[in-house]
């Protein structure tokens, strides 16, 4: 069968009802649901490749996938057709046709993750699935000071799961920003790659600093030690969202604009 057209699809999803992105036998996953829908649409199996895996309970504003279609609807109809067939907790946002050299994962230049903290005395009825409720006061200045030490290229062994599959744990963080939105605090991380649980452990460590239980100046020592036990707790998955994915300019850069829509 001819490979046909390579389609790049941008998806958003509420991760609450999924056991992560990657297909797992007997479990509901984003990749599994999408591949099943394509199978029913086209009558043939269409493998889907993602820009990366999100864990169980983690959300996405802009997950990117690609797949090869030997036939099927025109690309300008793809979003409309899939919206009618996918469940409400997966939202296809945009689709375009790319050349066969494009790969949703291996062509990535940078990714942005956003973690949301709910700092209100009581958890929000509308945000409880998308934020970590931390009701005690946090020292935001101390958290910002700690975050400065994370910028640049480092070995992030101390800030990833002990069982993380990647052997090379050197990554580059280009940006850590803090944004207040009422009682919510959004922490955005932009970098060239992220390890398993890395953002959640970074957030847990920054919250530890904000609570006054760790000094911002300790961050370089924690990085240098390459010891997971020295970093903070792993923040809950439901506060984390894959916010954006960036590709080379030939493929349009960031896949969606930076305006808030969550």
PDB file of C-alpha atoms in Angstrom:
ATOM      1  CA  UNK A   1       0.000   0.000   0.000  1.00  0.00           C
ATOM      2  CA  UNK A   2       1.251   3.480  -0.871  1.00  0.00           C
ATOM      3  CA  UNK A   3       2.230   5.658   2.105  1.00  0.00           C
ATOM      4  CA  UNK A   4       0.262   8.542   0.598  1.00  0.00           C
ATOM      5  CA  UNK A   5       0.135  11.843   2.482  1.00  0.00           C
ATOM      6  CA  UNK A   6       1.834  12.584   5.796  1.00  0.00           C
ATOM      7  CA  UNK A   7      -0.575  14.470   8.048  1.00  0.00           C
ATOM      8  CA  UNK A   8       0.444  16.546  11.062  1.00  0.00           C
ATOM      9  CA  UNK A   9      -2.372  16.899  13.578  1.00  0.00           C
ATOM     10  CA  UNK A  10      -2.446  19.158  16.653  1.00  0.00           C
ATOM     11  CA  UNK A  11      -4.547  17.774  19.520  1.00  0.00           C
ATOM     12  CA  UNK A  12      -5.706  19.060  22.855  1.00  0.00           C
ATOM     13  CA  UNK A  13      -7.027  16.675  25.488  1.00  0.00           C
ATOM     14  CA  UNK A  14      -8.234  16.427  29.042  1.00  0.00           C
ATOM     15  CA  UNK A  15      -5.948  13.754  30.438  1.00  0.00           C
ATOM     16  CA  UNK A  16      -8.214  12.891  33.372  1.00  0.00           C
ATOM     17  CA  UNK A  17      -9.792   9.932  31.608  1.00  0.00           C
ATOM     18  CA  UNK A  18      -6.662   8.540  29.968  1.00  0.00           C
ATOM     19  CA  UNK A  19      -3.819   6.284  31.082  1.00  0.00           C
ATOM     20  CA  UNK A  20      -1.422   8.612  29.303  1.00  0.00           C
ATOM     21  CA  UNK A  21      -0.773   9.193  25.618  1.00  0.00           C
ATOM     22  CA  UNK A  22       0.889   5.964  24.491  1.00  0.00           C
ATOM     23  CA  UNK A  23      -1.202   2.945  23.544  1.00  0.00           C
ATOM     24  CA  UNK A  24      -1.397   0.275  26.263  1.00  0.00           C
ATOM     25  CA  UNK A  25      -3.266  -2.973  25.854  1.00  0.00           C
ATOM     26  CA  UNK A  26      -6.586  -2.932  27.680  1.00  0.00           C
ATOM     27  CA  UNK A  27      -6.275   0.707  28.809  1.00  0.00           C
ATOM     28  CA  UNK A  28      -7.792   3.906  27.438  1.00  0.00           C
ATOM     29  CA  UNK A  29      -5.037   6.100  26.002  1.00  0.00           C
ATOM     30  CA  UNK A  30      -4.999   9.047  23.614  1.00  0.00           C
ATOM     31  CA  UNK A  31      -2.977   7.246  20.962  1.00  0.00           C
ATOM     32  CA  UNK A  32      -5.160   4.165  21.250  1.00  0.00           C
ATOM     33  CA  UNK A  33      -8.402   6.126  20.866  1.00  0.00           C
ATOM     34  CA  UNK A  34      -7.084   8.071  17.864  1.00  0.00           C
ATOM     35  CA  UNK A  35      -5.771   4.951  16.118  1.00  0.00           C
ATOM     36  CA  UNK A  36      -9.077   3.162  16.714  1.00  0.00           C
ATOM     37  CA  UNK A  37     -11.015   6.070  15.192  1.00  0.00           C
ATOM     38  CA  UNK A  38      -8.742   6.111  12.124  1.00  0.00           C
ATOM     39  CA  UNK A  39      -9.211   2.359  11.754  1.00  0.00           C
ATOM     40  CA  UNK A  40     -12.986   2.717  11.773  1.00  0.00           C
ATOM     41  CA  UNK A  41     -12.810   5.632   9.336  1.00  0.00           C
ATOM     42  CA  UNK A  42     -10.502   4.035   6.781  1.00  0.00           C
ATOM     43  CA  UNK A  43     -10.801   0.301   7.355  1.00  0.00           C
ATOM     44  CA  UNK A  44      -7.054  -0.106   7.770  1.00  0.00           C
ATOM     45  CA  UNK A  45      -4.614   0.379  10.636  1.00  0.00           C
ATOM     46  CA  UNK A  46      -2.954   3.818  10.656  1.00  0.00           C
ATOM     47  CA  UNK A  47      -0.016   4.034  13.117  1.00  0.00           C
ATOM     48  CA  UNK A  48       0.186   7.358  14.927  1.00  0.00           C
ATOM     49  CA  UNK A  49       3.452   8.924  16.125  1.00  0.00           C
ATOM     50  CA  UNK A  50       3.359  11.560  18.877  1.00  0.00           C
ATOM     51  CA  UNK A  51       5.709  14.401  19.795  1.00  0.00           C
ATOM     52  CA  UNK A  52       6.157  12.696  23.157  1.00  0.00           C
ATOM     53  CA  UNK A  53       4.368  10.775  25.857  1.00  0.00           C
ATOM     54  CA  UNK A  54       2.261  12.366  28.529  1.00  0.00           C
ATOM     55  CA  UNK A  55       1.672  10.389  31.710  1.00  0.00           C
ATOM     56  CA  UNK A  56      -1.632   9.289  33.149  1.00  0.00           C
ATOM     57  CA  UNK A  57      -3.708  12.320  34.126  1.00  0.00           C
ATOM     58  CA  UNK A  58      -1.528  14.864  32.301  1.00  0.00           C
ATOM     59  CA  UNK A  59      -3.292  17.181  29.851  1.00  0.00           C
ATOM     60  CA  UNK A  60      -2.314  18.671  26.509  1.00  0.00           C
ATOM     61  CA  UNK A  61      -3.162  21.964  24.876  1.00  0.00           C
ATOM     62  CA  UNK A  62      -1.008  21.168  21.839  1.00  0.00           C
ATOM     63  CA  UNK A  63       0.111  17.571  21.469  1.00  0.00           C
ATOM     64  CA  UNK A  64       1.380  16.925  17.946  1.00  0.00           C
ATOM     65  CA  UNK A  65       1.028  13.656  16.071  1.00  0.00           C
ATOM     66  CA  UNK A  66       1.692  12.544  12.529  1.00  0.00           C
ATOM     67  CA  UNK A  67       0.377   9.658  10.481  1.00  0.00           C
ATOM     68  CA  UNK A  68       0.479   8.540   6.863  1.00  0.00           C
ATOM     69  CA  UNK A  69      -2.798   8.271   4.953  1.00  0.00           C
ATOM     70  CA  UNK A  70      -2.961   6.166   1.788  1.00  0.00           C
ATOM     71  CA  UNK A  71      -6.393   7.691   1.161  1.00  0.00           C
ATOM     72  CA  UNK A  72      -9.070   9.551   3.084  1.00  0.00           C
ATOM     73  CA  UNK A  73     -10.477  13.050   3.525  1.00  0.00           C
ATOM     74  CA  UNK A  74      -8.585  16.113   2.281  1.00  0.00           C
ATOM     75  CA  UNK A  75      -6.406  17.718   4.908  1.00  0.00           C
ATOM     76  CA  UNK A  76      -8.599  20.825   5.087  1.00  0.00           C
ATOM     77  CA  UNK A  77     -11.476  18.579   6.207  1.00  0.00           C
ATOM     78  CA  UNK A  78      -9.460  16.474   8.633  1.00  0.00           C
ATOM     79  CA  UNK A  79     -10.196  18.481  11.787  1.00  0.00           C
ATOM     80  CA  UNK A  80     -13.921  18.609  11.051  1.00  0.00           C
ATOM     81  CA  UNK A  81     -14.127  14.886  10.283  1.00  0.00           C
ATOM     82  CA  UNK A  82     -12.207  13.874  13.405  1.00  0.00           C
ATOM     83  CA  UNK A  83     -14.162  16.207  15.700  1.00  0.00           C
ATOM     84  CA  UNK A  84     -17.318  14.338  14.749  1.00  0.00           C
ATOM     85  CA  UNK A  85     -15.748  10.977  15.624  1.00  0.00           C
ATOM     86  CA  UNK A  86     -13.440  11.579  18.569  1.00  0.00           C
ATOM     87  CA  UNK A  87     -14.751  11.713  22.161  1.00  0.00           C
ATOM     88  CA  UNK A  88     -15.315  15.088  23.795  1.00  0.00           C
ATOM     89  CA  UNK A  89     -12.094  14.887  25.855  1.00  0.00           C
ATOM     90  CA  UNK A  90      -9.910  14.902  22.712  1.00  0.00           C
ATOM     91  CA  UNK A  91     -10.016  18.067  20.607  1.00  0.00           C
ATOM     92  CA  UNK A  92      -8.366  18.106  17.169  1.00  0.00           C
ATOM     93  CA  UNK A  93      -7.242  21.703  16.672  1.00  0.00           C
ATOM     94  CA  UNK A  94      -5.375  21.920  13.384  1.00  0.00           C
ATOM     95  CA  UNK A  95      -4.081  19.711  10.584  1.00  0.00           C
ATOM     96  CA  UNK A  96      -1.719  20.185   7.683  1.00  0.00           C
ATOM     97  CA  UNK A  97       0.171  18.087   5.169  1.00  0.00           C
ATOM     98  CA  UNK A  98       3.932  17.798   5.673  1.00  0.00           C
ATOM     99  CA  UNK A  99       6.744  16.117   3.787  1.00  0.00           C
ATOM    100  CA  UNK A 100       7.917  12.636   4.671  1.00  0.00           C
ATOM    101  CA  UNK A 101      11.010  13.990   6.444  1.00  0.00           C
ATOM    102  CA  UNK A 102       8.811  15.454   9.189  1.00  0.00           C
ATOM    103  CA  UNK A 103       8.514  13.433  12.397  1.00  0.00           C
ATOM    104  CA  UNK A 104       6.265  14.557  15.246  1.00  0.00           C
ATOM    105  CA  UNK A 105       8.889  13.570  17.826  1.00  0.00           C
ATOM    106  CA  UNK A 106      12.297  13.739  16.175  1.00  0.00           C
ATOM    107  CA  UNK A 107      11.713  17.070  14.404  1.00  0.00           C
ATOM    108  CA  UNK A 108      10.904  18.900  17.662  1.00  0.00           C
ATOM    109  CA  UNK A 109      13.068  21.927  18.479  1.00  0.00           C
ATOM    110  CA  UNK A 110      11.488  22.955  21.804  1.00  0.00           C
ATOM    111  CA  UNK A 111       8.506  22.162  23.999  1.00  0.00           C
ATOM    112  CA  UNK A 112       6.607  24.227  26.521  1.00  0.00           C
ATOM    113  CA  UNK A 113       4.892  22.739  29.564  1.00  0.00           C
ATOM    114  CA  UNK A 114       2.650  24.669  31.910  1.00  0.00           C
ATOM    115  CA  UNK A 115       1.980  23.636  35.496  1.00  0.00           C
ATOM    116  CA  UNK A 116      -0.908  25.281  37.357  1.00  0.00           C
ATOM    117  CA  UNK A 117      -1.075  25.774  41.108  1.00  0.00           C
ATOM    118  CA  UNK A 118      -4.320  26.776  42.808  1.00  0.00           C
ATOM    119  CA  UNK A 119      -3.386  28.993  45.753  1.00  0.00           C
ATOM    120  CA  UNK A 120      -6.927  29.756  46.946  1.00  0.00           C
ATOM    121  CA  UNK A 121      -7.983  28.710  50.487  1.00  0.00           C
ATOM    122  CA  UNK A 122     -10.477  26.262  48.960  1.00  0.00           C
ATOM    123  CA  UNK A 123      -9.937  24.333  45.728  1.00  0.00           C
ATOM    124  CA  UNK A 124     -11.747  25.601  42.655  1.00  0.00           C
ATOM    125  CA  UNK A 125     -14.764  23.605  41.520  1.00  0.00           C
ATOM    126  CA  UNK A 126     -13.834  24.354  37.895  1.00  0.00           C
ATOM    127  CA  UNK A 127     -10.044  23.958  38.109  1.00  0.00           C
ATOM    128  CA  UNK A 128      -9.621  20.995  40.455  1.00  0.00           C
ATOM    129  CA  UNK A 129      -8.898  18.639  37.534  1.00  0.00           C
ATOM    130  CA  UNK A 130      -6.317  21.018  36.074  1.00  0.00           C
ATOM    131  CA  UNK A 131      -4.379  22.355  39.068  1.00  0.00           C
ATOM    132  CA  UNK A 132      -2.585  21.343  42.263  1.00  0.00           C
ATOM    133  CA  UNK A 133      -4.261  22.912  45.272  1.00  0.00           C
ATOM    134  CA  UNK A 134      -1.586  24.474  47.507  1.00  0.00           C
ATOM    135  CA  UNK A 135      -3.497  26.691  49.978  1.00  0.00           C
ATOM    136  CA  UNK A 136      -0.609  27.866  52.161  1.00  0.00           C
ATOM    137  CA  UNK A 137       1.279  31.074  51.252  1.00  0.00           C
ATOM    138  CA  UNK A 138       4.256  30.656  48.907  1.00  0.00           C
ATOM    139  CA  UNK A 139       7.295  32.933  48.655  1.00  0.00           C
ATOM    140  CA  UNK A 140       7.142  33.672  44.931  1.00  0.00           C
ATOM    141  CA  UNK A 141      10.352  35.709  44.947  1.00  0.00           C
ATOM    142  CA  UNK A 142      12.253  32.740  46.394  1.00  0.00           C
ATOM    143  CA  UNK A 143      10.729  30.429  43.771  1.00  0.00           C
ATOM    144  CA  UNK A 144      11.808  32.790  40.986  1.00  0.00           C
ATOM    145  CA  UNK A 145      15.321  32.952  42.436  1.00  0.00           C
ATOM    146  CA  UNK A 146      15.488  29.143  42.541  1.00  0.00           C
ATOM    147  CA  UNK A 147      14.255  28.886  38.956  1.00  0.00           C
ATOM    148  CA  UNK A 148      17.156  31.021  37.687  1.00  0.00           C
ATOM    149  CA  UNK A 149      19.545  28.223  38.666  1.00  0.00           C
ATOM    150  CA  UNK A 150      17.648  25.781  36.440  1.00  0.00           C
ATOM    151  CA  UNK A 151      18.191  27.757  33.234  1.00  0.00           C
ATOM    152  CA  UNK A 152      20.730  26.525  30.728  1.00  0.00           C
ATOM    153  CA  UNK A 153      22.064  23.053  30.036  1.00  0.00           C
ATOM    154  CA  UNK A 154      22.329  20.661  32.975  1.00  0.00           C
ATOM    155  CA  UNK A 155      22.229  17.010  33.864  1.00  0.00           C
ATOM    156  CA  UNK A 156      18.725  16.748  35.354  1.00  0.00           C
ATOM    157  CA  UNK A 157      19.156  13.319  36.969  1.00  0.00           C
ATOM    158  CA  UNK A 158      18.066  14.785  40.321  1.00  0.00           C
ATOM    159  CA  UNK A 159      14.856  16.029  38.719  1.00  0.00           C
ATOM    160  CA  UNK A 160      13.557  12.959  36.909  1.00  0.00           C
ATOM    161  CA  UNK A 161      12.124   9.581  37.804  1.00  0.00           C
ATOM    162  CA  UNK A 162      14.708   7.149  39.097  1.00  0.00           C
ATOM    163  CA  UNK A 163      13.463   4.649  36.499  1.00  0.00           C
ATOM    164  CA  UNK A 164      13.495   7.149  33.604  1.00  0.00           C
ATOM    165  CA  UNK A 165      14.428   5.234  30.434  1.00  0.00           C
ATOM    166  CA  UNK A 166      16.669   7.940  28.935  1.00  0.00           C
ATOM    167  CA  UNK A 167      20.373   7.245  29.464  1.00  0.00           C
ATOM    168  CA  UNK A 168      21.442  10.800  28.607  1.00  0.00           C
ATOM    169  CA  UNK A 169      19.818  13.100  31.149  1.00  0.00           C
ATOM    170  CA  UNK A 170      21.324  16.357  29.927  1.00  0.00           C
ATOM    171  CA  UNK A 171      18.645  18.829  28.849  1.00  0.00           C
ATOM    172  CA  UNK A 172      18.468  22.572  28.250  1.00  0.00           C
ATOM    173  CA  UNK A 173      15.901  24.833  29.900  1.00  0.00           C
ATOM    174  CA  UNK A 174      15.489  28.114  28.034  1.00  0.00           C
ATOM    175  CA  UNK A 175      12.714  29.696  30.079  1.00  0.00           C
ATOM    176  CA  UNK A 176      10.902  29.371  33.413  1.00  0.00           C
ATOM    177  CA  UNK A 177       8.126  31.932  33.808  1.00  0.00           C
ATOM    178  CA  UNK A 178       5.623  32.554  36.610  1.00  0.00           C
ATOM    179  CA  UNK A 179       2.230  34.030  35.770  1.00  0.00           C
ATOM    180  CA  UNK A 180      -0.502  34.936  38.259  1.00  0.00           C
ATOM    181  CA  UNK A 181      -4.127  34.604  37.195  1.00  0.00           C
ATOM    182  CA  UNK A 182      -6.282  35.405  40.203  1.00  0.00           C
ATOM    183  CA  UNK A 183      -5.684  32.639  42.740  1.00  0.00           C
ATOM    184  CA  UNK A 184      -3.865  30.513  40.170  1.00  0.00           C
ATOM    185  CA  UNK A 185      -0.132  30.477  39.566  1.00  0.00           C
ATOM    186  CA  UNK A 186       1.014  29.149  36.189  1.00  0.00           C
ATOM    187  CA  UNK A 187       4.634  28.025  35.899  1.00  0.00           C
ATOM    188  CA  UNK A 188       5.847  27.592  32.324  1.00  0.00           C
ATOM    189  CA  UNK A 189       8.924  25.596  31.354  1.00  0.00           C
ATOM    190  CA  UNK A 190      10.373  25.817  27.848  1.00  0.00           C
ATOM    191  CA  UNK A 191      13.292  23.671  26.768  1.00  0.00           C
ATOM    192  CA  UNK A 192      14.730  21.350  24.171  1.00  0.00           C
ATOM    193  CA  UNK A 193      13.497  18.214  25.912  1.00  0.00           C
ATOM    194  CA  UNK A 194      12.109  16.836  29.148  1.00  0.00           C
ATOM    195  CA  UNK A 195      12.700  13.645  31.118  1.00  0.00           C
ATOM    196  CA  UNK A 196      10.085  11.455  32.766  1.00  0.00           C
ATOM    197  CA  UNK A 197       8.377  13.397  35.603  1.00  0.00           C
ATOM    198  CA  UNK A 198      10.931  16.200  35.150  1.00  0.00           C
ATOM    199  CA  UNK A 199       8.498  19.124  35.150  1.00  0.00           C
ATOM    200  CA  UNK A 200       6.490  17.664  38.034  1.00  0.00           C
ATOM    201  CA  UNK A 201       9.638  17.232  40.157  1.00  0.00           C
ATOM    202  CA  UNK A 202      10.837  20.723  39.264  1.00  0.00           C
ATOM    203  CA  UNK A 203       7.481  22.103  40.394  1.00  0.00           C
ATOM    204  CA  UNK A 204       7.560  20.053  43.590  1.00  0.00           C
ATOM    205  CA  UNK A 205      11.010  21.450  44.333  1.00  0.00           C
ATOM    206  CA  UNK A 206       9.976  25.044  43.602  1.00  0.00           C
ATOM    207  CA  UNK A 207       6.971  24.639  45.897  1.00  0.00           C
ATOM    208  CA  UNK A 208       9.309  23.313  48.585  1.00  0.00           C
ATOM    209  CA  UNK A 209      11.347  26.504  48.169  1.00  0.00           C
ATOM    210  CA  UNK A 210       8.179  28.604  48.254  1.00  0.00           C
ATOM    211  CA  UNK A 211       7.176  26.968  51.520  1.00  0.00           C
ATOM    212  CA  UNK A 212      10.529  27.926  53.034  1.00  0.00           C
ATOM    213  CA  UNK A 213      11.675  24.300  53.351  1.00  0.00           C
ATOM    214  CA  UNK A 214      14.526  24.651  50.850  1.00  0.00           C
ATOM    215  CA  UNK A 215      16.867  27.509  49.991  1.00  0.00           C
ATOM    216  CA  UNK A 216      16.994  28.775  46.399  1.00  0.00           C
ATOM    217  CA  UNK A 217      20.783  28.608  46.606  1.00  0.00           C
ATOM    218  CA  UNK A 218      20.598  24.840  47.108  1.00  0.00           C
ATOM    219  CA  UNK A 219      19.433  24.206  43.534  1.00  0.00           C
ATOM    220  CA  UNK A 220      22.959  24.098  42.000  1.00  0.00           C
ATOM    221  CA  UNK A 221      24.023  21.563  44.636  1.00  0.00           C
ATOM    222  CA  UNK A 222      20.969  19.404  43.928  1.00  0.00           C
ATOM    223  CA  UNK A 223      21.726  19.491  40.203  1.00  0.00           C
ATOM    224  CA  UNK A 224      25.365  18.618  40.793  1.00  0.00           C
ATOM    225  CA  UNK A 225      24.542  15.695  43.106  1.00  0.00           C
ATOM    226  CA  UNK A 226      22.486  13.840  40.466  1.00  0.00           C
ATOM    227  CA  UNK A 227      20.457  12.310  43.268  1.00  0.00           C
ATOM    228  CA  UNK A 228      16.662  12.210  43.011  1.00  0.00           C
ATOM    229  CA  UNK A 229      16.340  11.988  46.799  1.00  0.00           C
ATOM    230  CA  UNK A 230      17.569  15.577  47.215  1.00  0.00           C
ATOM    231  CA  UNK A 231      14.856  17.209  45.102  1.00  0.00           C
ATOM    232  CA  UNK A 232      11.288  17.932  46.154  1.00  0.00           C
ATOM    233  CA  UNK A 233       8.200  15.798  45.805  1.00  0.00           C
ATOM    234  CA  UNK A 234       6.695  14.865  42.458  1.00  0.00           C
ATOM    235  CA  UNK A 235       3.791  17.261  41.897  1.00  0.00           C
ATOM    236  CA  UNK A 236       0.458  15.622  40.985  1.00  0.00           C
ATOM    237  CA  UNK A 237      -0.063  14.928  37.265  1.00  0.00           C
ATOM    238  CA  UNK A 238      -3.362  16.778  36.889  1.00  0.00           C
ATOM    239  CA  UNK A 239      -1.712  20.218  37.207  1.00  0.00           C
ATOM    240  CA  UNK A 240       0.506  19.600  34.179  1.00  0.00           C
ATOM    241  CA  UNK A 241      -0.281  20.473  30.566  1.00  0.00           C
ATOM    242  CA  UNK A 242       1.771  20.086  27.394  1.00  0.00           C
ATOM    243  CA  UNK A 243       1.330  23.690  26.305  1.00  0.00           C
ATOM    244  CA  UNK A 244       3.100  23.991  22.969  1.00  0.00           C
ATOM    245  CA  UNK A 245       5.501  22.240  20.611  1.00  0.00           C
ATOM    246  CA  UNK A 246       7.960  24.027  18.342  1.00  0.00           C
ATOM    247  CA  UNK A 247       9.465  22.799  15.060  1.00  0.00           C
ATOM    248  CA  UNK A 248      12.003  24.341  12.662  1.00  0.00           C
ATOM    249  CA  UNK A 249      10.787  27.393  10.766  1.00  0.00           C
ATOM    250  CA  UNK A 250      10.345  25.263   7.654  1.00  0.00           C
ATOM    251  CA  UNK A 251       7.525  23.532   9.546  1.00  0.00           C
ATOM    252  CA  UNK A 252       6.017  26.720  10.945  1.00  0.00           C
ATOM    253  CA  UNK A 253       7.715  27.073  14.348  1.00  0.00           C
ATOM    254  CA  UNK A 254       5.327  26.789  17.314  1.00  0.00           C
ATOM    255  CA  UNK A 255       2.229  24.885  16.327  1.00  0.00           C
ATOM    256  CA  UNK A 256      -0.285  27.272  17.959  1.00  0.00           C
ATOM    257  CA  UNK A 257      -0.092  30.839  19.209  1.00  0.00           C
ATOM    258  CA  UNK A 258       0.554  31.672  22.833  1.00  0.00           C
ATOM    259  CA  UNK A 259      -2.831  33.174  23.655  1.00  0.00           C
ATOM    260  CA  UNK A 260      -4.543  31.635  26.672  1.00  0.00           C
ATOM    261  CA  UNK A 261      -7.470  29.372  25.904  1.00  0.00           C
ATOM    262  CA  UNK A 262      -7.652  27.113  28.962  1.00  0.00           C
TER     263      UNK A 262
END
